[in-house]
PDB file of C-alpha atoms in Angstrom:
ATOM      1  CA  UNK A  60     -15.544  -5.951  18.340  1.00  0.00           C
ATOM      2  CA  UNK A  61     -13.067  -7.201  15.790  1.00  0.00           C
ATOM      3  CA  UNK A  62     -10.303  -5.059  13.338  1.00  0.00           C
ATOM      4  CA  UNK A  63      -8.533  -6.044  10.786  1.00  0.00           C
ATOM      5  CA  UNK A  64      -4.723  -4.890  10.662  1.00  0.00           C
ATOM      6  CA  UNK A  65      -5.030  -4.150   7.097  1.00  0.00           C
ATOM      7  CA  UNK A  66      -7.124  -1.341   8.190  1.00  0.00           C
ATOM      8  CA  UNK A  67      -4.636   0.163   9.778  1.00  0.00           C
ATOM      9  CA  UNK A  68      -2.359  -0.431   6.698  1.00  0.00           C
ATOM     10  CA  UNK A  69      -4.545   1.498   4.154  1.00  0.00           C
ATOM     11  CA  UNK A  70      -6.158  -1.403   2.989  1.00  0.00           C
ATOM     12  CA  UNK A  71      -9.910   0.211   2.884  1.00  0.00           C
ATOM     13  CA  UNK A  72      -8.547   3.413   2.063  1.00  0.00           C
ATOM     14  CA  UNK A  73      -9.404   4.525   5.313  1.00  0.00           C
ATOM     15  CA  UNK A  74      -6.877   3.023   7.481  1.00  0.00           C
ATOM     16  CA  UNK A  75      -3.971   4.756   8.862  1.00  0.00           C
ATOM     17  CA  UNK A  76      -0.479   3.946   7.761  1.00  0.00           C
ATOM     18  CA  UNK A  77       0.674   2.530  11.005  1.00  0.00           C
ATOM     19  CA  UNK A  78       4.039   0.866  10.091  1.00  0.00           C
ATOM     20  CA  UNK A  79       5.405   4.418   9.983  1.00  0.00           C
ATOM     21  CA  UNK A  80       4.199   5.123  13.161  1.00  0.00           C
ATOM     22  CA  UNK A  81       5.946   1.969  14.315  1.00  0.00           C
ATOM     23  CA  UNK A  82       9.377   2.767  13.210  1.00  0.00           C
ATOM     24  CA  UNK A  83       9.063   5.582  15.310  1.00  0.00           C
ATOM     25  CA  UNK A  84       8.540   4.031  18.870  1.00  0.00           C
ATOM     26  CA  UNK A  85      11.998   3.022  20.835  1.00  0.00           C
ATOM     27  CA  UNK A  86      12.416  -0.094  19.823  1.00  0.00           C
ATOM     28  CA  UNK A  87      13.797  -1.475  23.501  1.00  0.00           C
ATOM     29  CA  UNK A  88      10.326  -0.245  24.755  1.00  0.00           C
ATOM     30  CA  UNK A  89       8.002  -1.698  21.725  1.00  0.00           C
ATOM     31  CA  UNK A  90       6.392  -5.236  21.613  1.00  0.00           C
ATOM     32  CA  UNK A  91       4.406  -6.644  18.734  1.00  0.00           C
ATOM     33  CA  UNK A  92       2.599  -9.705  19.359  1.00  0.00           C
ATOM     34  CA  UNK A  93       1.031 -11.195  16.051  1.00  0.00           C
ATOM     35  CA  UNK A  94      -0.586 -14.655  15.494  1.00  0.00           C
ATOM     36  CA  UNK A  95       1.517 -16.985  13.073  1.00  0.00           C
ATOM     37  CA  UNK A  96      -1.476 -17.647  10.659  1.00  0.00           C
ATOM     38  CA  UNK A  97      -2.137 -13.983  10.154  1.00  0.00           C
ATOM     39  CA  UNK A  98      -0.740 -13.507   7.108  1.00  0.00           C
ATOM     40  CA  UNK A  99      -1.597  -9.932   7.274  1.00  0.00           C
ATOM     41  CA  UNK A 100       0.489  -9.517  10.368  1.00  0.00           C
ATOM     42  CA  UNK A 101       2.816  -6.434  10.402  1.00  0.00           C
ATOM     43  CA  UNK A 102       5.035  -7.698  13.064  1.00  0.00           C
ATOM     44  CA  UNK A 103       7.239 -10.486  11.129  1.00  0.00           C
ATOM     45  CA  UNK A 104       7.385  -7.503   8.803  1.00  0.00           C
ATOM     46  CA  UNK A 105       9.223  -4.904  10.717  1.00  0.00           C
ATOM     47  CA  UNK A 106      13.107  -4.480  10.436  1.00  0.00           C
ATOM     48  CA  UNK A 107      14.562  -6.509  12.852  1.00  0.00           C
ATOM     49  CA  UNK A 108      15.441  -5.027  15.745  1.00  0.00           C
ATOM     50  CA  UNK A 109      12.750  -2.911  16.180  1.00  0.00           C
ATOM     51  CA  UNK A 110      10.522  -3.827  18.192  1.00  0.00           C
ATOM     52  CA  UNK A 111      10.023  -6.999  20.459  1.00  0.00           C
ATOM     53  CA  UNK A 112       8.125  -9.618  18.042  1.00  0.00           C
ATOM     54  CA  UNK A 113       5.938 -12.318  19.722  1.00  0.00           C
ATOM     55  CA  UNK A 114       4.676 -14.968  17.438  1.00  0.00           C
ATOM     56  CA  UNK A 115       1.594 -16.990  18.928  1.00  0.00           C
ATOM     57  CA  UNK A 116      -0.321 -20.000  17.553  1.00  0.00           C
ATOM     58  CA  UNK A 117      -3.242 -19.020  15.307  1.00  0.00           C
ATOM     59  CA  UNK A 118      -4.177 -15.870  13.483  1.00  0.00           C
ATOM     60  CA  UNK A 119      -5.260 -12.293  14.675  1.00  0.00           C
ATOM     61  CA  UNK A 120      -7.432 -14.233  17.387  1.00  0.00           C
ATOM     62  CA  UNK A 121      -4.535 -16.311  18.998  1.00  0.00           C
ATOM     63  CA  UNK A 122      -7.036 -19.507  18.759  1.00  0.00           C
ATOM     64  CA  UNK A 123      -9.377 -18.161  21.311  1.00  0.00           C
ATOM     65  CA  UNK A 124      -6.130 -18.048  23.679  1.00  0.00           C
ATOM     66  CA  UNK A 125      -6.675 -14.283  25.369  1.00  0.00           C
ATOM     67  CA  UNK A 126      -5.365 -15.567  28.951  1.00  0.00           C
ATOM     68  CA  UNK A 127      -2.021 -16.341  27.047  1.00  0.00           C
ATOM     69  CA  UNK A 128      -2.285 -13.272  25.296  1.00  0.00           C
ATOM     70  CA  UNK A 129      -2.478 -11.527  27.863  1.00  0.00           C
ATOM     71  CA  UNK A 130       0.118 -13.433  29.983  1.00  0.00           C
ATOM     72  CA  UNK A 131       2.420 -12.425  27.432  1.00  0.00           C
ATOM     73  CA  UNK A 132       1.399  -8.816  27.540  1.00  0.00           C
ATOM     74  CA  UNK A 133       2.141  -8.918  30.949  1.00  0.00           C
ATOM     75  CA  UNK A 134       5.396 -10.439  30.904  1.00  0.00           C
ATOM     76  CA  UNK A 135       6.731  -8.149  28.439  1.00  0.00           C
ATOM     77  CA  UNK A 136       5.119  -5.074  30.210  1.00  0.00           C
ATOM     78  CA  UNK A 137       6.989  -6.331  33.882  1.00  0.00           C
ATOM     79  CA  UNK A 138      10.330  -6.521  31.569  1.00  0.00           C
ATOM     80  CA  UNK A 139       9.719  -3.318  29.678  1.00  0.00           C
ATOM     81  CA  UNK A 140       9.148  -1.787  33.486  1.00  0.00           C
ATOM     82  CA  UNK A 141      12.677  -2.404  34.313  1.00  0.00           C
ATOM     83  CA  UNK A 142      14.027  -0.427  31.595  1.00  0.00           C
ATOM     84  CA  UNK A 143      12.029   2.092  32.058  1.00  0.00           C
ATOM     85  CA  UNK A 144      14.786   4.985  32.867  1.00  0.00           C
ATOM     86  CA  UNK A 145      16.506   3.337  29.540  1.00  0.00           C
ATOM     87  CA  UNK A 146      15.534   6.056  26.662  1.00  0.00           C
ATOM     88  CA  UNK A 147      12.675   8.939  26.342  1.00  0.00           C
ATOM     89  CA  UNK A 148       9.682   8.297  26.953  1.00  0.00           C
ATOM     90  CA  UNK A 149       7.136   9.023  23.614  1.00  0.00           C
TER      91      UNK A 149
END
C-alpha cells in the first residue's frame, strides 16, 4: 500500500483538502511526523505551533526505518497520554 500526501492536498483532483482539517485539531494533542526529503510534506508547512512536527531522515518512507517510526509514534502518544484531561477531546 503506498499514498501520496498530495492526494490528500487536491493534487489528483480527488484528494481531500486536509491542511484545513489540520488547523482544526488541538494543537497540544496533534503530531505530524514527515520525512525531511519529502518535499511534498505538509508538516514543515503548518503554522508553527500547531501541531507537534517530527522531522525524520528520508522521504515519505523514513528510509525503510518503520521501527523508528513507530518508536516515535509511541513516544509522542505516551506524552500526549499525560495531557490527556488538557483540552476537548475531537
Amino acid at each position: 500500500y503506498e499514498f501520496h500526501v498530495s492526494n490528500w492536498l487536491g493534487g489528483d483532483g480527488d484528494g481531500l483538502p486536509i491542511a484545513p482539517e489540520m488547523r482544526r485539531l488541538p494543537a497540544a494533542r496533534t503530531v505530524c511526523v514527515y520525512g525531511q526529503d519529502d518535499d511534498d510534506a505538509l508538516c514543515p508547512r503548518l503554522p508553527a505551533g500547531s501541531a507537534q512536527v517530527v522531522r525524520m531522515p528520508g522521504d515519505h518512507h523514513f528510509q525503510g526505518d518503520y521501527a523508528g517510526l513507530a518508536r516515535v509514534i509511541l513516544q509522542r502518544l505516551r506524552g500526549l497520554s499525560s495531557t490527556a484531561g488538557a483540552g476537548p477531546a475531537k
